[in-house]
Short mmCIF file of C-alpha atoms and ligand atoms in Angstrom, two decimals:
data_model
loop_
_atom_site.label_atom_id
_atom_site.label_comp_id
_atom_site.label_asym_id
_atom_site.label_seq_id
_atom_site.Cartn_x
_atom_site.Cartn_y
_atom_site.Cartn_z
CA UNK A 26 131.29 96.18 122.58
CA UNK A 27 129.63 99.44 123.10
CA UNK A 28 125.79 99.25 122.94
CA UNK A 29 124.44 100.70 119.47
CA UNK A 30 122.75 102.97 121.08
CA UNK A 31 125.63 104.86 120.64
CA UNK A 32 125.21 106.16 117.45
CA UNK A 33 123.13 109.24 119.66
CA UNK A 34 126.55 111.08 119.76
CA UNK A 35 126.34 113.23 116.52
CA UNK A 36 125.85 116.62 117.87
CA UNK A 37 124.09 117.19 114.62
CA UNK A 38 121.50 115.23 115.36
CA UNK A 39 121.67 114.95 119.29
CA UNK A 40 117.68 113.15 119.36
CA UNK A 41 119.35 110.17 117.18
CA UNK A 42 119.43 108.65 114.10
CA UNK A 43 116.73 108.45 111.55
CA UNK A 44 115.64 104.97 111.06
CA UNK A 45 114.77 104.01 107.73
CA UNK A 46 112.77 100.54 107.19
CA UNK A 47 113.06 99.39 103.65
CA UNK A 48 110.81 96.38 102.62
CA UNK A 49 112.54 95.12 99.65
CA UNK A 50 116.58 94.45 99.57
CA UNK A 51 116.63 96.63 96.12
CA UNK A 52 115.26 99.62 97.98
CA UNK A 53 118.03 98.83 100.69
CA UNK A 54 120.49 98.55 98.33
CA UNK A 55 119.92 101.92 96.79
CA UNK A 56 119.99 103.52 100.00
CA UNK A 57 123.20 102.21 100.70
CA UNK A 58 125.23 102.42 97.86
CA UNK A 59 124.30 106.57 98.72
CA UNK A 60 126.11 106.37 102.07
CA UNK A 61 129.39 106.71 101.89
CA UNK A 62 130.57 105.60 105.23
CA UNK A 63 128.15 102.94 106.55
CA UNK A 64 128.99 99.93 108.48
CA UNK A 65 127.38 97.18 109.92
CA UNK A 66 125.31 95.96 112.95
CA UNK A 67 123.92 92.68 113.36
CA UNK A 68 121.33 92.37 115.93
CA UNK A 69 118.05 89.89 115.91
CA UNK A 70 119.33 88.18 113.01
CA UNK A 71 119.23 91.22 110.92
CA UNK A 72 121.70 93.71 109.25
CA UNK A 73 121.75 96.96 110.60
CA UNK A 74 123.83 99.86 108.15
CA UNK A 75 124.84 102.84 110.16
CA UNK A 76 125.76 105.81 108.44
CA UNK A 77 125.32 109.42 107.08
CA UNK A 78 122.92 109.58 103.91
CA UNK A 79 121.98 113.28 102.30
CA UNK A 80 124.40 114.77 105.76
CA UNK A 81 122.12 112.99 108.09
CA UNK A 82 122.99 110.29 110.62
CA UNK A 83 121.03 107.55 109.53
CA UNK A 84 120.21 103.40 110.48
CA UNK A 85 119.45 101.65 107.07
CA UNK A 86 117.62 97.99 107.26
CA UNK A 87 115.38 95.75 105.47
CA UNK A 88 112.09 95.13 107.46
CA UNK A 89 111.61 91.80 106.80
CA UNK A 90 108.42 90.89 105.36
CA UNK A 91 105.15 90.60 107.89
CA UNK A 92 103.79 92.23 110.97
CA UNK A 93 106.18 90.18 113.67
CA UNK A 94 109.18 90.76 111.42
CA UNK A 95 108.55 94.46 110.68
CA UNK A 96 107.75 94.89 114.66
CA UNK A 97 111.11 93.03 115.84
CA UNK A 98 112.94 95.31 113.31
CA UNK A 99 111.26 98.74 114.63
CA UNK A 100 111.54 97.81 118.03
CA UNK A 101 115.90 97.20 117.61
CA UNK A 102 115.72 100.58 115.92
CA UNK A 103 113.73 102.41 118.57
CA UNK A 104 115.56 100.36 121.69
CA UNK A 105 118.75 99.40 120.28
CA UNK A 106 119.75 102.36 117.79
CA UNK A 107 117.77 105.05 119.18
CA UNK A 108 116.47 106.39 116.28
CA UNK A 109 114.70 109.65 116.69
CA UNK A 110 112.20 108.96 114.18
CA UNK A 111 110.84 106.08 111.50
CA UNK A 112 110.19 106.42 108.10
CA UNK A 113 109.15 103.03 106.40
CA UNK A 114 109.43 102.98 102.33
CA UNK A 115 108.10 99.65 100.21
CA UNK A 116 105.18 98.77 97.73
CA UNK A 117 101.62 98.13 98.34
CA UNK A 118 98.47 96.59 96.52
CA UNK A 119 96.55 99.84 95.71
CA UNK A 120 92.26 99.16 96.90
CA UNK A 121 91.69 103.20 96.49
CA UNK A 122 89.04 103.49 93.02
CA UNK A 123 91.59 105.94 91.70
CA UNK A 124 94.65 104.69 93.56
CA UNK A 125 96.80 103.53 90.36
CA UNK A 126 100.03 101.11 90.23
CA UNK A 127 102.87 103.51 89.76
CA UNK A 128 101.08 105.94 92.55
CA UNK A 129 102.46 106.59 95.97
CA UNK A 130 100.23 106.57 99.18
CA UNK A 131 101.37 108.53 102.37
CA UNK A 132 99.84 106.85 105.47
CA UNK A 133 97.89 109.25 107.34
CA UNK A 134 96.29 106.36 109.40
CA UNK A 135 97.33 103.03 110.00
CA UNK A 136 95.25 99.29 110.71
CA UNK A 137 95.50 95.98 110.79
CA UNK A 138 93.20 93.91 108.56
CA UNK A 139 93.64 91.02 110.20
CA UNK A 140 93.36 91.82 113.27
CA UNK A 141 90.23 90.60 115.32
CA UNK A 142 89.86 90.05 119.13
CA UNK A 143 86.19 90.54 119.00
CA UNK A 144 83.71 90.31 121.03
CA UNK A 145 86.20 91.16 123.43
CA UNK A 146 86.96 94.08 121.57
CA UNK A 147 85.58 95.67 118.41
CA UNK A 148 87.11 94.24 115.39
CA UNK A 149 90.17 95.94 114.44
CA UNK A 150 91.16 97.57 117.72
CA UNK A 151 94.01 97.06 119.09
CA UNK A 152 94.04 95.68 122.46
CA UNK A 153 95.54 98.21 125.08
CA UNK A 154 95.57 101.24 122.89
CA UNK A 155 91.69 101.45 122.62
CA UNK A 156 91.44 102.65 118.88
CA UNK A 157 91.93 100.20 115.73
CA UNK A 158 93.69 103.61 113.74
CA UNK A 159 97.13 104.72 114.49
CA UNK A 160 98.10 108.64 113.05
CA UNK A 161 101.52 109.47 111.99
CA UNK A 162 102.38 112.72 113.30
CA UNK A 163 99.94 115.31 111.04
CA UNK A 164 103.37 117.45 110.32
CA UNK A 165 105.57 114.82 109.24
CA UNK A 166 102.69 113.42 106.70
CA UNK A 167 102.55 116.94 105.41
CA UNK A 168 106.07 116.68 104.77
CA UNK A 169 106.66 113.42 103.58
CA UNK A 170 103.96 114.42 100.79
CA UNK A 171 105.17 117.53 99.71
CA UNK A 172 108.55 115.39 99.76
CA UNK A 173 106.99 112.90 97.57
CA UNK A 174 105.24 115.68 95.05
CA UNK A 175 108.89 117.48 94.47
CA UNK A 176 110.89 113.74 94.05
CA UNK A 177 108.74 112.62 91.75
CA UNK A 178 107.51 116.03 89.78
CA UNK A 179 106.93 116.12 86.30
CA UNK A 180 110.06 117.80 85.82
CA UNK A 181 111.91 115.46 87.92
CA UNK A 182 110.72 112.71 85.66
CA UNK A 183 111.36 114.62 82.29
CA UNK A 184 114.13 114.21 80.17
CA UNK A 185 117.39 116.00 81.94
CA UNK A 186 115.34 115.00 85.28
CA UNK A 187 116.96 113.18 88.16
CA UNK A 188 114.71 110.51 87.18
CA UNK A 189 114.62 110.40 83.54
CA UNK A 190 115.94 107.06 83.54
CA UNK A 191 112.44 105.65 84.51
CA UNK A 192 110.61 105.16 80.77
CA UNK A 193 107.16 105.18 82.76
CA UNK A 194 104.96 104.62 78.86
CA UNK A 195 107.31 101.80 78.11
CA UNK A 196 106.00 99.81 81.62
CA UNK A 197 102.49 101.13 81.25
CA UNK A 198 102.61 103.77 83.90
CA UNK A 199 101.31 107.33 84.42
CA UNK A 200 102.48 109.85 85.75
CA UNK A 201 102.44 109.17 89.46
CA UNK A 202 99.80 111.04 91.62
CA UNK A 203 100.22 111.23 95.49
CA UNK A 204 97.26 109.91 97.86
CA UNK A 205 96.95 110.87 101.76
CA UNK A 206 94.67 108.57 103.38
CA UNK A 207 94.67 105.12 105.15
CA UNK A 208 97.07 101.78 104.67
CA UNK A 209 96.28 98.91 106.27
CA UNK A 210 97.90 96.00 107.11
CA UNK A 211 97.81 92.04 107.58
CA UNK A 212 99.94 89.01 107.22
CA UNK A 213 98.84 88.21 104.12
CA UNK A 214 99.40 88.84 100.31
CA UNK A 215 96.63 90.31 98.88
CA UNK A 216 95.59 88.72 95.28
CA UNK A 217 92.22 88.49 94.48
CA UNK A 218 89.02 90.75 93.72
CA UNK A 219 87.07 88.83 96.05
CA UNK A 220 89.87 89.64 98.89
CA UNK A 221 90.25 93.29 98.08
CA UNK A 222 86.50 94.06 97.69
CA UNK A 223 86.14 92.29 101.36
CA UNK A 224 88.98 95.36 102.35
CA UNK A 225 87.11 97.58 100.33
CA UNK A 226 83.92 96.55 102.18
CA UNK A 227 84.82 96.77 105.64
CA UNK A 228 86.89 99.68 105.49
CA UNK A 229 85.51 101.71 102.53
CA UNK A 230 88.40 104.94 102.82
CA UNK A 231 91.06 102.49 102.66
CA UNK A 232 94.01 103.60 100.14
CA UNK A 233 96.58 100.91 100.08
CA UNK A 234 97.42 97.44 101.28
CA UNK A 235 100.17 96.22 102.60
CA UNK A 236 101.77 93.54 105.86
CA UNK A 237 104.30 95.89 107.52
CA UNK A 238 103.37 99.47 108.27
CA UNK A 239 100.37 99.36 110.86
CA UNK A 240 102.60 97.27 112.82
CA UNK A 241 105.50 99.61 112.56
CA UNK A 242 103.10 102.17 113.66
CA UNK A 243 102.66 100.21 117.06
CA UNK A 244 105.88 99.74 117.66
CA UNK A 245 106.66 103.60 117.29
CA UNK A 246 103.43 104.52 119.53
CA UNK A 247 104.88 101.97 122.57
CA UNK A 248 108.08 104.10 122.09
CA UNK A 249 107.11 107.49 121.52
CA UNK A 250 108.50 107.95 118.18
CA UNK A 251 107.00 109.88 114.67
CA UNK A 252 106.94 107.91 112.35
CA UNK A 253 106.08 107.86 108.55
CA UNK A 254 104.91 105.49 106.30
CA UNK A 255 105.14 106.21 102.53
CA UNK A 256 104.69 103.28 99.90
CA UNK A 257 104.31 102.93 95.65
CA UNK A 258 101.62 101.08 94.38
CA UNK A 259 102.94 98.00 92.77
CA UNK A 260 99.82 96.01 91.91
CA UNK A 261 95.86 96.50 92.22
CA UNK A 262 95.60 93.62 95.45
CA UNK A 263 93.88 91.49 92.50
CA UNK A 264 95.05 89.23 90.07
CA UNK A 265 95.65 92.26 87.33
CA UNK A 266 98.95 93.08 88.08
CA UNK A 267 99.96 94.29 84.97
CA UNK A 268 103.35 94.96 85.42
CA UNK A 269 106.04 92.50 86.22
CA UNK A 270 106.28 92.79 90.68
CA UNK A 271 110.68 92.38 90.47
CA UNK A 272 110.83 94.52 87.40
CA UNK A 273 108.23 97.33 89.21
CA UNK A 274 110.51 97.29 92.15
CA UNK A 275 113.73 97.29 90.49
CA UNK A 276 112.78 100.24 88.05
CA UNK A 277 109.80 102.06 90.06
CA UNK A 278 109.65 101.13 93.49
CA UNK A 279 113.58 101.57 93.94
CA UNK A 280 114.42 105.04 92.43
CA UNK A 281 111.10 106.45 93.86
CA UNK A 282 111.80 105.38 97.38
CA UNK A 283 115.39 106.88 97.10
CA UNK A 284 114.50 109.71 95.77
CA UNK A 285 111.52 110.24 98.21
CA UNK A 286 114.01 109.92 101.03
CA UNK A 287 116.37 112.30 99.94
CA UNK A 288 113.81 115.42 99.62
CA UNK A 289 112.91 114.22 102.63
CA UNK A 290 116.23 114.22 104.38
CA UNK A 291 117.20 117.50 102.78
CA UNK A 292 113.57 119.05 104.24
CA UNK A 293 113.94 118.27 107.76
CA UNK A 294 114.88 120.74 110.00
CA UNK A 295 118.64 120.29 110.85
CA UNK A 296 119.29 120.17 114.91
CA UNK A 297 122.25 122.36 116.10
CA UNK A 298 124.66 121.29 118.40
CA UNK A 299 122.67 123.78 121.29
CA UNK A 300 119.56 122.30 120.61
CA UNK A 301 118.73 125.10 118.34
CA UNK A 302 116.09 124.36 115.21
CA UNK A 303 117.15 125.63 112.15
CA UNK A 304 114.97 125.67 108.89
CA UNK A 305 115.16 123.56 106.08
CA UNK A 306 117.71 124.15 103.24
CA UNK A 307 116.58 126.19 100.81
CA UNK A 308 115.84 123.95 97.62
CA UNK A 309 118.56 124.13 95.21
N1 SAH B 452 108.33 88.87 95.73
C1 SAH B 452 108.71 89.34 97.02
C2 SAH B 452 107.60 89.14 97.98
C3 SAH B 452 106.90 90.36 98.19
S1 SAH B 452 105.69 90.15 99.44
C4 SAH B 452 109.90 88.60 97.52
O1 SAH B 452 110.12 87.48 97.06
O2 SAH B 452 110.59 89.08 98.41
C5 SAH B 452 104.91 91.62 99.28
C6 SAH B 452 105.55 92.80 99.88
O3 SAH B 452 105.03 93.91 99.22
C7 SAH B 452 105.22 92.95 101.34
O4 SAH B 452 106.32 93.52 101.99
C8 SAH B 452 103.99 93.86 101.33
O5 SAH B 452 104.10 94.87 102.31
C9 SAH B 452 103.98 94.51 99.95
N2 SAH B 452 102.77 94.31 99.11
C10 SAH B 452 102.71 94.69 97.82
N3 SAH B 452 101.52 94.38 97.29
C11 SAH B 452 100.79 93.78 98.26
C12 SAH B 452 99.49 93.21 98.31
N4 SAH B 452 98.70 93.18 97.23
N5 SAH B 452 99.07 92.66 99.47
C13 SAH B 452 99.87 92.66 100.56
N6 SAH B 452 101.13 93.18 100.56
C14 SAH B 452 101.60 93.75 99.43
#
């Protein structure tokens, strides 16, 4: 069987795929039902969906839920499926004062909560790397908001929008606002005031929570790979939620992330066969 690594042939794309981490199988499935030739990979005891999505050359999978899952499934993409870059799409407990559910956050640093090796090493840090925050590439977070801003602009949302379908005043929404700023990360659920003001406390320019995307961020600086993490706010991290968490993915969550990752796809600078950078389609 040939190794998966492989899928590096598209002189389109000669640096690789673009590996896209989806957290919920919803989000997967929308992904997928938008690429019209994938097929499948297992590895790791996980599904891996190669394919072209928006003309790119993609690898489509669900993370898995958790640090150790979401590392296992970065690390097949990066050594497996030699993905050129990561983008990871999902939900998140909002902590941010003004960070509302129906919001998205772009990660512009990463952390994990939970993680504490002190006193051998300050809290947070991350033993080996020498820093507790990990930075997404300052480009691609530029992009992946100005994706985020045009996928989800008020005119996109209108009626006659691409995503007019979403009836944000019937689920109690606003209109969603985009936040740059830190996500962190732990193996653990986030549901109570006392919880989140302990976040809050501790690390007081924290955005978002989450228990994937600082781990992911690892992952891609052992390998050498950008990466971006972009994620909706489906709940406050308290016991407020005040919108249904399946429903919010199913008619939030789902559309947003696809259409986030299309405008992105269609910004990125398309490779040519001689290595040659050419700019971004013009927005039609
Ligand atoms: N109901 C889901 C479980 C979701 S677990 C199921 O049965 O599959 C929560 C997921 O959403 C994780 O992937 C995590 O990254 C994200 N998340 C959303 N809100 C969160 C919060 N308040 N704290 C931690 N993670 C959160």
């Amino acid at each position: 069987m040939p190794h998966p690594a492989d899928a590096r042939t598209d002189p389109a794309n000669p640096s690789g795929p673009i590996g896209i981490m989806a957290a919920m199988p919803q989000e997967l499935q929308a992904l997928l039902d938008l690429m019209p030739d994938e097929s499948r990979v297992q590895r790791g005891g996980r599904e891996f969906w190669r394919g072209h999505l928006g003309g790119r050359e993609v690898v489509a999978v669900l993370s898995g839920i958790g640090k150790v899952a979401a590392a296992t499934t970065a690390t097949l993409l990066a050594d497996a499926f030699g993905v050129s870059q990561l983008w990871f799409t999902g939900v998140a407990g909002g902590l941010g004062a003004d960070v509302r559910v129906g919001d998205v956050v772009v990660a512009s640093a990463l952390l994990q909560h939970d993680l504490d090796a002190s006193p051998l090493f300050p809290r947070h840090e991350v033993p080996g790397l020498g820093v507790s925050r990990l930075h997404p590439p300052a480009a691609l977070v530029t992009q992946v908001a100005d994706a985020v801003a045009e996928a989800l602009s008020p005119q996109a949302l209108a009626p006659g929008g691409p995503l007019s379908h979403i009836h944000l005043d019937t689920l109690g929404l606003h209109a969603p606002r985009v936040h740059t700023g830190l996500i962190v990360s732990g193996d653990q659920f986030v549901n109570s005031a006392e919880d989140a003001d302990t976040l809050r406390h501790h690390l007081p320019d924290v955005l978002a929570v989450e228990m994937e995307g600082a781990a992911v961020a690892q992952v891609c600086v052992a390998f050498g790979l950008p990466y971006a993490v972009v994620r909706t706010v489906s709940d406050r991290a308290d016991a407020s939620a005040h919108v249904d968490f399946e429903r919010f993915v199913r008619s939030v969550a789902s559309p947003y992330s696809l259409a986030i990752a299309m405008a992105l796809l269609k910004a990125l600078p398309r490779v040519a066969p001689d290595g040659a950078v050419a700019a971004p389609q013009a927005h039609s």
